[in-house]
Coordinates of C-alpha atoms in Angstrom, one line a residue:
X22 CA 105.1 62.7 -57.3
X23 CA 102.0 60.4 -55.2
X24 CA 103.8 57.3 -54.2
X25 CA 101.2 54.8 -51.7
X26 CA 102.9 51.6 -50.0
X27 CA 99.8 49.3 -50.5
X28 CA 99.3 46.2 -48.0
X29 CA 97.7 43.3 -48.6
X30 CA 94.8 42.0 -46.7
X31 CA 96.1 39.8 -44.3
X32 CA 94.2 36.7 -45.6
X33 CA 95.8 36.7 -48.6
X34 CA 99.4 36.5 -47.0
X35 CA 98.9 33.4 -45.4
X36 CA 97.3 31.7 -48.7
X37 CA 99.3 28.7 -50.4
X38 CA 102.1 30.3 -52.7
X39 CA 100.3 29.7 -55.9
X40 CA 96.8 31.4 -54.3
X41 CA 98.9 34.2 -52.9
X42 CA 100.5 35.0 -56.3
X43 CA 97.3 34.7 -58.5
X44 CA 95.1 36.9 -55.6
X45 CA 98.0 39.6 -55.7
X46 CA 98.3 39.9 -59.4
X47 CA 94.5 40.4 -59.4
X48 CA 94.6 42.7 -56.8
X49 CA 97.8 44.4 -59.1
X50 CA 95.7 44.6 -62.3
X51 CA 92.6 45.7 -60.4
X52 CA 95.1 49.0 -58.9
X53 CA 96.0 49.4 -62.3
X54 CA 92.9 49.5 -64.1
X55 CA 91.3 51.9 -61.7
X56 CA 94.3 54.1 -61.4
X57 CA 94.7 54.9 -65.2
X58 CA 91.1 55.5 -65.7
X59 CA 92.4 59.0 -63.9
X60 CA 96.2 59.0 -64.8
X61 CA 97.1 56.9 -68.0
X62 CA 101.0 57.0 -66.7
X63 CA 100.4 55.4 -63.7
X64 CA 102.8 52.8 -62.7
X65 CA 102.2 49.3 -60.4
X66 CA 104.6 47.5 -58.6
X67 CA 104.2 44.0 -57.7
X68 CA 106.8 43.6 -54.9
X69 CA 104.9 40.1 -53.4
X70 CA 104.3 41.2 -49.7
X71 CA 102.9 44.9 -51.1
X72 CA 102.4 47.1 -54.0
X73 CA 103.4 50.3 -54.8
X74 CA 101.5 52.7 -56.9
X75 CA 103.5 55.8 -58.4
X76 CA 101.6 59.0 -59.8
X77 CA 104.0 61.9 -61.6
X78 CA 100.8 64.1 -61.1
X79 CA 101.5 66.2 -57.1
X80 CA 98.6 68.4 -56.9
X81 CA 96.0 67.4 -54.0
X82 CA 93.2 67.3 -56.5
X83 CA 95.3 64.3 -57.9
X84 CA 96.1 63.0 -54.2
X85 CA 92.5 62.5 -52.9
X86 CA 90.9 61.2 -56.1
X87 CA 94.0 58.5 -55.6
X88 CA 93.2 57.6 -52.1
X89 CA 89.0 57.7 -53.0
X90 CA 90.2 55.1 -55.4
X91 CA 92.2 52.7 -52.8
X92 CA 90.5 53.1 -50.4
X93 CA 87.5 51.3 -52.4
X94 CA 89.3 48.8 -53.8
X95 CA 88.5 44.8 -52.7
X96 CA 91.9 43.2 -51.0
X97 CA 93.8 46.6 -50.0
X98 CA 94.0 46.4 -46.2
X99 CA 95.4 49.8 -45.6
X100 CA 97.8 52.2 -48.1
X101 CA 100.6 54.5 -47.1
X102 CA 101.1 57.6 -48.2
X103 CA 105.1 57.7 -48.5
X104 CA 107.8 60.2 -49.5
X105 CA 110.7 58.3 -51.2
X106 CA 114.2 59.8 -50.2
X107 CA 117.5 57.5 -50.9
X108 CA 120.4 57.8 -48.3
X109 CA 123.7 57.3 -47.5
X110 CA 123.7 58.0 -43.7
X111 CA 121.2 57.9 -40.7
X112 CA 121.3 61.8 -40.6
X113 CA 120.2 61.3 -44.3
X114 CA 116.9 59.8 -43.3
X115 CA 116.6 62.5 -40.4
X116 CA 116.4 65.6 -42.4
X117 CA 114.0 63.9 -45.0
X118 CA 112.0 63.4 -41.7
X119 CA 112.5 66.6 -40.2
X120 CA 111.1 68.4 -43.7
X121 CA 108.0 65.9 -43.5
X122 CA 107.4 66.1 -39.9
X123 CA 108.1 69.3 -38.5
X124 CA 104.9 71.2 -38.6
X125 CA 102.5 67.8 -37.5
X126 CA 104.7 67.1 -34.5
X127 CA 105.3 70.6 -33.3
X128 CA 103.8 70.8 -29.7
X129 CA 103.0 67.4 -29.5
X130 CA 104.6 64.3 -28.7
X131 CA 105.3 61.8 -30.6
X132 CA 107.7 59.0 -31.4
X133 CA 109.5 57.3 -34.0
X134 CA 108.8 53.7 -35.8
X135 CA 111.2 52.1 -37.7
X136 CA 111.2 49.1 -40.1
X137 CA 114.0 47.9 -42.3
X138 CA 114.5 45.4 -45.2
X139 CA 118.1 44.8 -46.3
X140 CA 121.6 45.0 -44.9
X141 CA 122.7 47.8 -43.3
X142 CA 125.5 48.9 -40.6
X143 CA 122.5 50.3 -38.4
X144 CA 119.7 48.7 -36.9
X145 CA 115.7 50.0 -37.2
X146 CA 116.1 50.6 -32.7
X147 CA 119.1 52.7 -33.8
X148 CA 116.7 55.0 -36.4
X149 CA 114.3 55.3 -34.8
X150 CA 116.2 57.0 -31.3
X151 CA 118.7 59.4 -34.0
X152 CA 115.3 60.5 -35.7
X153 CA 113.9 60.5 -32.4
X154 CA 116.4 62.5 -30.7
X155 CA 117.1 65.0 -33.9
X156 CA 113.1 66.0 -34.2
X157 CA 113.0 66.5 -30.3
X158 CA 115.8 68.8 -30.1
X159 CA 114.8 70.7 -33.4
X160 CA 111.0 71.1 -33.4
X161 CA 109.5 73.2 -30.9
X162 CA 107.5 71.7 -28.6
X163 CA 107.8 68.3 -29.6
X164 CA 108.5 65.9 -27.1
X165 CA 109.1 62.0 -27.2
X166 CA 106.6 60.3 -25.4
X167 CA 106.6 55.9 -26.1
X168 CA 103.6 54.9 -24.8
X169 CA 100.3 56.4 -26.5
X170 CA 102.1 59.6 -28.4
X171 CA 99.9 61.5 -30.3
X172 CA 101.4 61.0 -33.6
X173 CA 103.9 57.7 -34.5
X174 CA 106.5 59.1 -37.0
X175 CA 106.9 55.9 -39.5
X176 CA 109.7 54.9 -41.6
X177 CA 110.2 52.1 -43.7
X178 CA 113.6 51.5 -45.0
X179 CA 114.4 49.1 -48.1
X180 CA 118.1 48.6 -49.5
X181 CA 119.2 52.0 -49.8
X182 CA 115.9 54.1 -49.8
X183 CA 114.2 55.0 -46.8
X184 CA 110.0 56.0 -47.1
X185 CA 108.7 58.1 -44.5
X186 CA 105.1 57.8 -44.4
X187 CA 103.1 61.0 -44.4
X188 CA 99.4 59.7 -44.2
X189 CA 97.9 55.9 -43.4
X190 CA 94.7 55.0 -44.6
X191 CA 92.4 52.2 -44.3
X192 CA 90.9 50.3 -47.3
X193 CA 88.1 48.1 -47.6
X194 CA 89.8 44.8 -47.0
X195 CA 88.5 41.4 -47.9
X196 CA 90.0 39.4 -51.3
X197 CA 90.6 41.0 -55.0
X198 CA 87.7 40.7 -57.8
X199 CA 87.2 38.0 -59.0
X200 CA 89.1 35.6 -57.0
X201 CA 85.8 33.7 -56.1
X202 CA 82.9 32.5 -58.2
X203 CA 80.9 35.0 -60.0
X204 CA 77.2 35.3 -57.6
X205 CA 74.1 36.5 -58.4
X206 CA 72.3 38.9 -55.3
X207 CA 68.4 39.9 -55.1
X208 CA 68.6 43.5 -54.5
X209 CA 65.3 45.6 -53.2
X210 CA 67.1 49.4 -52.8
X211 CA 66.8 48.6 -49.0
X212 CA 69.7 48.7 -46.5
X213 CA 69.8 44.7 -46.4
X214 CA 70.2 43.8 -49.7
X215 CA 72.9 46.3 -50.2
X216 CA 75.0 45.5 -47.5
X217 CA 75.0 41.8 -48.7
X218 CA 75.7 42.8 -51.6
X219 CA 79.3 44.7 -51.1
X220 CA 79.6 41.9 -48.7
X221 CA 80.0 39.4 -51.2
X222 CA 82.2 42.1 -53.5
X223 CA 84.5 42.7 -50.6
X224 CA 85.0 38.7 -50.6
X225 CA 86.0 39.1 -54.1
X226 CA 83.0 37.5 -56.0
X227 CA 82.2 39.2 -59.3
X228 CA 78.4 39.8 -58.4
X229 CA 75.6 40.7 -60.6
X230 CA 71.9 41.9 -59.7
X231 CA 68.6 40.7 -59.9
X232 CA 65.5 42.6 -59.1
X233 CA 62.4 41.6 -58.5
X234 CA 59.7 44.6 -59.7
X235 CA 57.0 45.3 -57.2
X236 CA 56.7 48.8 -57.5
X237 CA 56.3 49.8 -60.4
X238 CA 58.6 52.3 -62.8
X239 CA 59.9 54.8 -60.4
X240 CA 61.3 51.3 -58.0
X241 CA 63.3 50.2 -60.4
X242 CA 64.9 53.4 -61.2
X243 CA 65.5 53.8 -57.5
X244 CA 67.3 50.2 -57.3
X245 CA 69.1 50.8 -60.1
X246 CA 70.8 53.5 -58.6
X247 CA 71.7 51.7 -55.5
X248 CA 73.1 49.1 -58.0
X249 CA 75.4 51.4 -59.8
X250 CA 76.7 52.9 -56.9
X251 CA 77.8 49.8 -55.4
X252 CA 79.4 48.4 -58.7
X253 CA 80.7 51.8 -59.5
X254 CA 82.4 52.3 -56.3
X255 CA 83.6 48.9 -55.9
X256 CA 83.7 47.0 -58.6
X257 CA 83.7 48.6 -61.6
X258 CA 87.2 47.1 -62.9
X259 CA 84.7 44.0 -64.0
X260 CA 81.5 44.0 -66.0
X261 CA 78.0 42.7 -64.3
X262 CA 74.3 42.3 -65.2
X263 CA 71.4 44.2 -64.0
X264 CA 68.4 41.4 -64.4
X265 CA 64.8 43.1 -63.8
X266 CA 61.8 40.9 -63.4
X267 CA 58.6 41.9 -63.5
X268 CA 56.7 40.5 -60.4
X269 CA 53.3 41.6 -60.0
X270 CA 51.5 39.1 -61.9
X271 CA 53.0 36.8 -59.1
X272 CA 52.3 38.6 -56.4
X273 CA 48.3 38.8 -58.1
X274 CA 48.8 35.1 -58.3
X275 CA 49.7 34.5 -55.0
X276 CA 47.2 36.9 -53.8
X277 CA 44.2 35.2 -55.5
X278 CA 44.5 32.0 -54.7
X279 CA 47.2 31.2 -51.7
X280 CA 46.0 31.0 -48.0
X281 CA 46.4 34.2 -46.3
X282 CA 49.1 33.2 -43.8
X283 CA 51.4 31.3 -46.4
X284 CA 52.0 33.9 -49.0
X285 CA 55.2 35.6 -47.6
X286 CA 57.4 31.8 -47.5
X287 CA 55.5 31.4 -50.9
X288 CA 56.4 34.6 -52.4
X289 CA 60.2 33.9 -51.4
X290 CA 60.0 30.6 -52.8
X291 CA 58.8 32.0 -55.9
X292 CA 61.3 34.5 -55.9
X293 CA 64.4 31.8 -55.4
X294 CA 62.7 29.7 -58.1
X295 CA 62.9 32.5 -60.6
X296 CA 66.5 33.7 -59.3
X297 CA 68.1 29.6 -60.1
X298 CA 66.5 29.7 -63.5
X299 CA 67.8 33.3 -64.3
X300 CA 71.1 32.1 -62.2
X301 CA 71.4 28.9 -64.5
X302 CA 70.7 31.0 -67.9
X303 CA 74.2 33.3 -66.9
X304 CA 76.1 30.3 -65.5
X305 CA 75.9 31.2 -61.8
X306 CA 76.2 28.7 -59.1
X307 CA 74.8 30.6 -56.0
X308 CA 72.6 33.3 -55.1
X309 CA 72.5 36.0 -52.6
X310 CA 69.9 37.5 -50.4
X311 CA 69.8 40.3 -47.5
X312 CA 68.3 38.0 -45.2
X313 CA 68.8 37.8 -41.4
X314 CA 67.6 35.5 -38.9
X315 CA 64.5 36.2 -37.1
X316 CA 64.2 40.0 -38.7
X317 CA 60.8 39.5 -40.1
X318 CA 58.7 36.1 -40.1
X319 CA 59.7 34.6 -43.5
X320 CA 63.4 34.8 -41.7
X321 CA 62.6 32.4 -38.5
X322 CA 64.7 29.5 -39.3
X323 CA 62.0 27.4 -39.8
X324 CA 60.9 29.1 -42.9
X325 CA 63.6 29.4 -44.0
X326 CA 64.9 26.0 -44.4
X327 CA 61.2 25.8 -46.5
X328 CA 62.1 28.3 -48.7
X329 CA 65.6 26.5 -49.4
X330 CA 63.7 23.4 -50.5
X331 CA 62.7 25.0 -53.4
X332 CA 65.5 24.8 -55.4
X333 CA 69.6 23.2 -55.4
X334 CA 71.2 26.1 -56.3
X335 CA 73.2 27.1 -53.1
X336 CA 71.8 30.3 -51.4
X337 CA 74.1 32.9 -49.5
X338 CA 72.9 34.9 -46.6
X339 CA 76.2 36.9 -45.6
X340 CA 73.8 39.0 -42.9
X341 CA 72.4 35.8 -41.7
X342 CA 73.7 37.0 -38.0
X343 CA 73.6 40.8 -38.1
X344 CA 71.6 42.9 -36.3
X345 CA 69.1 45.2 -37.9
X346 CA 71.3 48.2 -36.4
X347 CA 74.9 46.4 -37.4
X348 CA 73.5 46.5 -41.2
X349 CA 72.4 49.7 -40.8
X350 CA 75.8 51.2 -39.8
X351 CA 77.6 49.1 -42.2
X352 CA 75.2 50.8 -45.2
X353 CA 76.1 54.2 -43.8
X354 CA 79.8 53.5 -43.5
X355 CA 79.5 52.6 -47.5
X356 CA 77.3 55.4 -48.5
X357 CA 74.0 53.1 -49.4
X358 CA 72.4 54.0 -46.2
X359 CA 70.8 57.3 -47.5
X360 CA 69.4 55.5 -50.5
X361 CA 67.8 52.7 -48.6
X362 CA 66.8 55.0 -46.6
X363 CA 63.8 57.0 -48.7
X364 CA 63.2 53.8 -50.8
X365 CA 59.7 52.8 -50.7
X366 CA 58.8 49.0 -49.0
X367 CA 57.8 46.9 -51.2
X368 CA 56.1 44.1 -49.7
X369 CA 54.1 42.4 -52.5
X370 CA 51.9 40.3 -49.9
X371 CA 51.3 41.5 -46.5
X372 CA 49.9 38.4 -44.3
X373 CA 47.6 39.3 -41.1
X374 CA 49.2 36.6 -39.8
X375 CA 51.7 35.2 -41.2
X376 CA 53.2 31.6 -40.7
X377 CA 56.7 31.5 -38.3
X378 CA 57.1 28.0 -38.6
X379 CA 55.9 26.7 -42.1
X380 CA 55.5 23.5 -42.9
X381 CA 56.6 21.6 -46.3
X382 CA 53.1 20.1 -46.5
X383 CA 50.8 22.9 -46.1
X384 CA 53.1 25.2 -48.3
X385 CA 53.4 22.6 -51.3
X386 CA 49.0 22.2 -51.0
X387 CA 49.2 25.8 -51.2
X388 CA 51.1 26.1 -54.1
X389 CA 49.4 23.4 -56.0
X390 CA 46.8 26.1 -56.3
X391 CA 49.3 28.5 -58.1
X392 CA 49.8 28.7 -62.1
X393 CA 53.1 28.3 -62.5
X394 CA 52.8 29.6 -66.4
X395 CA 52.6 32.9 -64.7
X396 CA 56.2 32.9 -63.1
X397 CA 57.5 31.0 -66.5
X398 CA 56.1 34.1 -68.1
X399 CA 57.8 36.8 -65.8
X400 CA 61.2 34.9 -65.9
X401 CA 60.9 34.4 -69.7
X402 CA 60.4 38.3 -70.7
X403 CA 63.4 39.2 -67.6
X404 CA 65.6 42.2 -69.2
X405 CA 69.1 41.7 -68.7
X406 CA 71.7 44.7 -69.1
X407 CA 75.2 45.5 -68.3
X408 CA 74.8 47.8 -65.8
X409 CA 77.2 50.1 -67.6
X410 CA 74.5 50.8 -69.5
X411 CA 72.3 51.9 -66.7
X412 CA 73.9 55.4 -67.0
X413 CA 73.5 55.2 -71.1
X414 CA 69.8 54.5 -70.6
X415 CA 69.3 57.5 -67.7
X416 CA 70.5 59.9 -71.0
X417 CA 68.3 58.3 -73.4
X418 CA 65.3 58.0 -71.3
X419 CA 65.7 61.9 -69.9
X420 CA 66.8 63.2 -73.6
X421 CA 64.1 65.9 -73.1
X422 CA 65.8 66.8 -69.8
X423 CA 67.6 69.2 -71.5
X424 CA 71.4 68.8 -69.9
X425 CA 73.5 72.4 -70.5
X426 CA 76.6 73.4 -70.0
X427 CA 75.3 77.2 -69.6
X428 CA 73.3 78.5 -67.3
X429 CA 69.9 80.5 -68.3
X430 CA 70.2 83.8 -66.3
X431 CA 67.3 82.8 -64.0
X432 CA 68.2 79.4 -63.7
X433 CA 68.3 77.7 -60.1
X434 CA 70.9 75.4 -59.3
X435 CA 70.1 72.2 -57.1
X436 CA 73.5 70.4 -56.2
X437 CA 71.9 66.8 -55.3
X438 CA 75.3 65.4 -53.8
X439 CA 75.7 64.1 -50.8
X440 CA 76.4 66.5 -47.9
X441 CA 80.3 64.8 -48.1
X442 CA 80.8 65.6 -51.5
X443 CA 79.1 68.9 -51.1
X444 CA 81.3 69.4 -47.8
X445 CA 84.4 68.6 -50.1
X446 CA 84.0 70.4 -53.1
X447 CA 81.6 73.3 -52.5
X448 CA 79.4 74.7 -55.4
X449 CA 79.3 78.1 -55.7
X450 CA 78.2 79.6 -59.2
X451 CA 78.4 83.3 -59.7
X452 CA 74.9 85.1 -60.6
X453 CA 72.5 81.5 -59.6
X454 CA 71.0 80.4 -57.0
X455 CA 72.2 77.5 -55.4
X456 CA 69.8 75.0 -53.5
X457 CA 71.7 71.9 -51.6
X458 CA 68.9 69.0 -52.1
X459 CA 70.8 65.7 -51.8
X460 CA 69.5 63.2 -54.3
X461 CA 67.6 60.7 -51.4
X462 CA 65.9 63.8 -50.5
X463 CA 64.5 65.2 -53.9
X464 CA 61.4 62.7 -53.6
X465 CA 60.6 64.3 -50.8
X466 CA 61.5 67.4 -50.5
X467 CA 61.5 68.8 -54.2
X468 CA 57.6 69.8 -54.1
X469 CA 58.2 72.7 -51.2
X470 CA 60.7 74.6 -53.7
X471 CA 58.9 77.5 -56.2
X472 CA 57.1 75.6 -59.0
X473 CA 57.3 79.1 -61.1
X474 CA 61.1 78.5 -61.8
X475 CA 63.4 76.3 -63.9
X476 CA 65.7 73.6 -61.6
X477 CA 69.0 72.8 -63.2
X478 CA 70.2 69.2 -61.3
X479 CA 73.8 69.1 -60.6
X480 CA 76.2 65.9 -59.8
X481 CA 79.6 65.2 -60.0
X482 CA 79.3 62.8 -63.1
X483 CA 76.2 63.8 -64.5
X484 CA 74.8 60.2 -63.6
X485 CA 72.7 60.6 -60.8
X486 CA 71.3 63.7 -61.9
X487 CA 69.9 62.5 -65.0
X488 CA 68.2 59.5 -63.5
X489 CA 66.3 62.0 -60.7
X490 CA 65.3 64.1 -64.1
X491 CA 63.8 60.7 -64.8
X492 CA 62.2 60.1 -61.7
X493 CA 61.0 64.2 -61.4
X494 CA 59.7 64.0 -64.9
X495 CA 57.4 60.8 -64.2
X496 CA 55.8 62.7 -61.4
X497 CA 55.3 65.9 -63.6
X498 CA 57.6 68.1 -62.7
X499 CA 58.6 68.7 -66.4
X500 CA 60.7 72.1 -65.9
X501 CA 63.6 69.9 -64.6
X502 CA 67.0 69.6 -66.7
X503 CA 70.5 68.7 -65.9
X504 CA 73.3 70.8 -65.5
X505 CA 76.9 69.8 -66.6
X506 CA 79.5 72.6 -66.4

């Protein structure tokens, strides 16, 4: 059995009753549906201060796809790994804890944390010195030590079962989906707009995606990958929109006929013009953007407050404060970083000199030059999916790459994980060649390989690989297929 004591996120315990209840029973079916995507008997508790999840499956495969769940999940401050023992007697609790505990204490020290819910003829200072004293005397090496041990022996007691918890981990914090308003966030592939994005998921608002095209076929694929790893990983329980707008013909627009040094706050305001109408048409009240102060000049606070004028509908700039660097670190810690990091810049206008403090009156003479028929046009002919189907189109659009479940016998291999994965779960197929390429590095690095051979892409689901076939066949590498064991 995988039993996990799952906390709340601290926020939520100090909510009104009535918020308390309806975030936890969010949070509750949100466990739920996640954990019987991989185990349809899996059990949730809803015990008001935690949860507990229960698994009959006790393999480790089982185990670590449990916590890779949990650990992803909006409003989970931290989950325990527990064993469940019921007792009659102190001692009882002691040898469930010598059984766990003996190998990770011996030759270190260690102590013993103890906290009880219930009646008992024993207090949790009285557990924790007869598990204390029993371990120290019976596994060799260990030593108590109170202050700073290296490893705190835990045990939670409740009525007449005690838990001794084997592992702690650390979950993503923040408030279930979706106990705000649904928000729509214009997402570039780059480390910003990622980053605000699972910002505003970890605050538990059901978020959809809007992109703004200035790149052509091979950018949108690329963002569309960012934006199914972010939903898949954290917020998959709920369905979202992928919204792609085609923006060159207002980028030519502004290029033609705006002043030189107003066409980045101008381009912005464009692009918040077009994000309230598409915002309006799903029935979403704010928008969100990657922006920080002062990073680049349409972000001096000057501009903008310009480019807020432009429309009612609320804007949300969770990086507002963040350091370049801060993001940066944040989108590694969430696994966007490596993606961001190869995607191309898209500028769509780059000003000699742009304007750091623009003003209303100059940017609204500017933009009386500006036919507004051509962003009616680009918002009109927007294409909105569910982003579930961003994995359905990667098959139909790469149907000629060939996806087998049998290898050729001079077939080449290239897993495309990440190194982690790749670290975790090493590929290693008897008679092939095997080349580690991780998927942000194929655009890149996939020309050096032998062009006289076929290339077989391998992922764990199948999604990722298909959509590099995509981006491999556009650039003519047509030998590429996908390889699904």
């Amino acid at each position: 059995m995988i039993k996990f004591i799952i906390k709340l996120h601290p926020e939520i315990a100090i909510k009104s009753r009535s918020v308390r209840k309806r975030f936890t029973k969010l949070l509750e079916n949100n466990i739920r549906i996640l954990g019987q995507r991989f185990d349809e008997d899996i059990k949730v508790h809803n015990n008001w201060d935690n949860l507990v999840l229960v698994s009959e499956k006790d393999d480790e495969e089982s185990r670590l796809a449990l916590i890779d769940i949990l650990k992803n999940i909006p409003g989970i401050m931290q989950f325990i790994e527990v064993a469940e023992t019921p007792f009659e007697t102190i001692d009882d609790i002691y040898q469930a804890a010598l059984v766990l505990n003996r190998d990770v204490i011996a030759g270190k020290s260690f102590c013993v944390r103890c906290k009880r819910v219930g009646k008992h003829d024993f207090s949790s200072g009285e557990v924790e010195r007869y598990v204390g004293g029993g371990l120290n005397q019976n596994v060799e090496g260990a030593r108590v030590q109170l202050s700073k041990p290296e490893v705190t022996v835990k045990i939670e007691i409740k009525q007449d079962l005690a838990y001794i918890v084997k592992e702690t981990h650390i979950g993503v914090a923040g408030f279930p989906l979706p106990s705000q308003e649904s928000v729509l966030s214009l997402v570039s592939g780059g480390f910003d707009s990622g980053v605000a994005t699972y910002q505003m998921i970890r605050k538990g608002a059901r978020t959809h995606y809007l992109f703004f095209n200035l790149g052509g076929a091979a950018h949108e694929i690329g963002v569309k990958q960012a934006s199914y790893y972010l939903w898949n990983k954290f917020s998959s329980t709920h369905k979202v929109k992928f919204v792609a707008v085609d923006f060159d013909p207002v980028v030519a627009e502004i290029l033609e006929n705006v002043e030189n040094s107003q066409m980045g706050v101008i381009l912005k305001r464009m692009m918040m013009r077009a994000g309230s109408v598409v915002a309006e048409k799903m029935g979403i009240d704010a928008i969100v953007t990657g922006e920080s102060l002062g990073q680049v000049s349409s972000q001096t606070l000057a501009n903008l407050s310009i480019i807020d004028r432009v429309t009612d509908t609320l804007i949300l700039r969770p990086l507002i404060q963040h350091d370049k660097q801060e993001i940066i670190d944040i989108a590694r810690e969430i696994g966007t970083a490596d993606m961001a990091e190869v995607m191309p810049e898209y500028c769509g206008v780059i000003s000699k000199k742009p304007t750091v403090k623009a003003k209303i009156g100059k940017i609204l003479a500017e933009e009386e030059k500006f036919d507004f028929d051509v962003l009616d046009t680009v918002i009109e002919n927007a294409r909105v999916m569910d982003i579930r189907d961003i994995a359905k189109e990667a098959k139909e659009e790469v149907a000629d790459a060939e996806s087998v479940s049998e290898l050729p016998k001079d077939a080449v291999v290239v897993d495309i994980r990440s190194p982690e994965e790749e670290d975790n779960n090493p590929l290693d197929i008897e008679g092939h060649d095997v080349v580690h390429l991780p998927f942000f590095r194929l655009a890149t690095k996939f020309s050096e390989l032998p062009q006289d051979k076929e290339y077989y892409l391998y992922c764990e689901k199948g999604v990722m690989s298909q959509l590099q076939a995509l981006i491999l066949h556009a650039e003519g590498y047509k030998t590429v297929k996908v390889y699904r064991p």
